[in-house]
mmCIF file of C-alpha atoms in Angstrom:
data_model
loop_
_atom_site.group_PDB
_atom_site.id
_atom_site.type_symbol
_atom_site.label_atom_id
_atom_site.label_comp_id
_atom_site.label_asym_id
_atom_site.label_seq_id
_atom_site.Cartn_x
_atom_site.Cartn_y
_atom_site.Cartn_z
ATOM 1 C CA MET A 78 -164.133 -180.642 -101.241
ATOM 2 C CA GLN A 79 -163.452 -178.201 -98.421
ATOM 3 C CA ASN A 80 -160.746 -176.299 -100.449
ATOM 4 C CA ILE A 81 -162.989 -176.025 -103.142
ATOM 5 C CA LEU A 82 -166.179 -174.739 -101.359
ATOM 6 C CA PHE A 83 -164.484 -172.476 -98.704
ATOM 7 C CA LYS A 84 -161.434 -170.983 -101.179
ATOM 8 C CA PHE A 85 -161.547 -167.306 -100.172
ATOM 9 C CA ASN A 86 -159.336 -165.037 -102.546
ATOM 10 C CA ASP A 87 -159.104 -161.823 -103.950
ATOM 11 C CA ASP A 88 -162.312 -161.927 -106.081
ATOM 12 C CA PHE A 89 -164.377 -161.295 -102.966
ATOM 13 C CA LYS A 90 -162.747 -157.955 -102.224
ATOM 14 C CA LEU A 91 -163.927 -154.741 -103.375
ATOM 15 C CA ASP A 92 -161.318 -152.260 -104.807
ATOM 16 C CA ILE A 93 -160.606 -150.384 -101.614
ATOM 17 C CA GLU A 94 -159.517 -146.942 -103.578
ATOM 18 C CA ALA A 95 -162.637 -146.741 -105.651
ATOM 19 C CA TYR A 96 -164.814 -147.735 -102.698
ATOM 20 C CA ILE A 97 -163.319 -145.188 -100.218
ATOM 21 C CA ASN A 98 -163.325 -142.598 -102.660
ATOM 22 C CA LYS A 99 -166.846 -142.698 -103.250
ATOM 23 C CA ASN A 100 -167.891 -143.155 -99.652
ATOM 24 C CA TYR A 101 -165.251 -141.418 -97.540
ATOM 25 C CA MET A 102 -167.833 -138.832 -96.367
ATOM 26 C CA HIS A 103 -170.039 -141.298 -94.594
ATOM 27 C CA ASN A 104 -169.392 -141.560 -91.002
ATOM 28 C CA ILE A 105 -168.799 -145.211 -91.036
ATOM 29 C CA PRO A 106 -166.448 -147.222 -88.513
ATOM 30 C CA LEU A 107 -163.294 -148.473 -89.959
ATOM 31 C CA GLU A 108 -164.477 -151.907 -88.990
ATOM 32 C CA GLN A 109 -167.508 -151.525 -91.131
ATOM 33 C CA PHE A 110 -165.440 -150.234 -94.145
ATOM 34 C CA ALA A 111 -163.267 -153.301 -93.862
ATOM 35 C CA ALA A 112 -166.184 -155.572 -93.782
ATOM 36 C CA LEU A 113 -167.920 -153.684 -96.880
ATOM 37 C CA THR A 114 -164.603 -154.421 -98.985
ATOM 38 C CA GLY A 115 -164.293 -157.842 -97.915
ATOM 39 C CA ARG A 116 -161.404 -157.559 -95.534
ATOM 40 C CA SER A 117 -160.428 -157.943 -91.969
ATOM 41 C CA LEU A 118 -159.875 -154.809 -90.254
ATOM 42 C CA SER A 119 -156.210 -155.671 -89.977
ATOM 43 C CA THR A 120 -156.076 -156.480 -93.772
ATOM 44 C CA PHE A 121 -158.101 -153.375 -94.680
ATOM 45 C CA LYS A 122 -155.500 -151.105 -92.721
ATOM 46 C CA ARG A 123 -152.688 -152.848 -94.164
ATOM 47 C CA ASP A 124 -154.209 -152.587 -97.855
ATOM 48 C CA PHE A 125 -155.321 -148.932 -97.246
ATOM 49 C CA GLN A 126 -151.763 -147.908 -96.118
ATOM 50 C CA SER A 127 -150.130 -149.497 -99.353
ATOM 51 C CA ILE A 128 -152.712 -147.728 -101.544
ATOM 52 C CA PHE A 129 -152.947 -144.343 -99.893
ATOM 53 C CA GLY A 130 -149.446 -144.099 -97.972
ATOM 54 C CA MET A 131 -151.165 -143.059 -94.669
ATOM 55 C CA THR A 132 -153.404 -144.778 -92.120
ATOM 56 C CA PRO A 133 -157.203 -144.851 -92.894
ATOM 57 C CA ASN A 134 -157.966 -142.382 -89.936
ATOM 58 C CA LYS A 135 -155.566 -139.747 -91.161
ATOM 59 C CA TRP A 136 -156.649 -140.097 -94.879
ATOM 60 C CA LEU A 137 -160.456 -139.875 -94.022
ATOM 61 C CA ILE A 138 -160.082 -136.878 -91.777
ATOM 62 C CA LYS A 139 -157.772 -134.956 -94.489
ATOM 63 C CA LYS A 140 -160.307 -136.076 -97.249
ATOM 64 C CA ARG A 141 -163.470 -134.763 -95.186
ATOM 65 C CA LEU A 142 -161.731 -131.481 -94.320
ATOM 66 C CA ASP A 143 -160.695 -131.013 -98.137
ATOM 67 C CA LEU A 144 -164.461 -131.732 -98.854
ATOM 68 C CA ALA A 145 -165.388 -129.315 -95.868
ATOM 69 C CA TYR A 146 -163.119 -126.437 -97.436
ATOM 70 C CA TYR A 147 -164.426 -126.846 -100.970
ATOM 71 C CA LEU A 148 -168.121 -126.700 -99.822
ATOM 72 C CA ILE A 149 -167.475 -123.577 -97.637
ATOM 73 C CA THR A 150 -165.148 -121.625 -100.195
ATOM 74 C CA THR A 151 -166.726 -122.719 -103.849
ATOM 75 C CA LYS A 152 -170.442 -123.372 -102.777
ATOM 76 C CA GLY A 153 -170.822 -120.714 -100.301
ATOM 77 C CA LYS A 154 -172.217 -123.031 -97.515
ATOM 78 C CA LYS A 155 -172.067 -122.335 -93.799
ATOM 79 C CA PRO A 156 -169.681 -124.391 -91.798
ATOM 80 C CA SER A 157 -172.387 -125.440 -89.316
ATOM 81 C CA ASP A 158 -174.085 -126.897 -92.477
ATOM 82 C CA VAL A 159 -171.075 -128.520 -93.926
ATOM 83 C CA PHE A 160 -169.483 -130.573 -91.019
ATOM 84 C CA ILE A 161 -172.440 -133.254 -91.068
ATOM 85 C CA GLU A 162 -171.980 -133.445 -94.879
ATOM 86 C CA ALA A 163 -168.490 -133.819 -94.789
ATOM 87 C CA GLY A 164 -168.769 -136.718 -92.384
ATOM 88 C CA PHE A 165 -167.859 -135.339 -89.100
ATOM 89 C CA VAL A 166 -169.885 -136.166 -85.842
ATOM 90 C CA ASN A 167 -169.932 -132.842 -84.031
ATOM 91 C CA PHE A 168 -168.861 -129.226 -84.792
ATOM 92 C CA SER A 169 -166.298 -128.974 -82.349
ATOM 93 C CA HIS A 170 -164.092 -131.620 -83.661
ATOM 94 C CA PHE A 171 -164.906 -130.394 -87.195
ATOM 95 C CA SER A 172 -163.905 -126.958 -86.165
ATOM 96 C CA LYS A 173 -160.631 -127.827 -84.121
ATOM 97 C CA SER A 174 -159.456 -130.235 -87.077
ATOM 98 C CA PHE A 175 -160.265 -127.672 -89.813
ATOM 99 C CA LYS A 176 -157.882 -125.256 -87.911
ATOM 100 C CA ALA A 177 -155.258 -127.522 -87.370
ATOM 101 C CA GLU A 178 -155.343 -128.474 -91.096
ATOM 102 C CA PHE A 179 -155.768 -125.162 -92.608
ATOM 103 C CA GLY A 180 -154.568 -122.706 -89.928
ATOM 104 C CA ILE A 181 -157.929 -120.813 -89.637
ATOM 105 C CA ASN A 182 -161.310 -121.356 -88.328
ATOM 106 C CA PRO A 183 -164.062 -122.640 -90.866
ATOM 107 C CA SER A 184 -166.062 -119.285 -90.014
ATOM 108 C CA GLU A 185 -163.152 -117.074 -91.138
ATOM 109 C CA LEU A 186 -163.609 -118.157 -94.714
#
């Protein structure tokens, strides 16, 4: 009876790729992303790596920076308005990461 009632399988797991692509701009800890997709943290990281080919932290930063670049260059938004919308906590971290990724400060665009 225990095996029937407590059988946890992939049916309870959300599709990581679809979920993360829809919610990457929210500043949520990885533990919460894991729980929201029905996985432990280690399983989430392992599944994420196999889908995206990089760690969740690296992918999230890259995706958020790409969104910020798009919002600044295409939508004409100010970097000081974009960093929160893209999922960064503070402007200095955003600016430093942006320069490392694109070779220029976001204010230079």
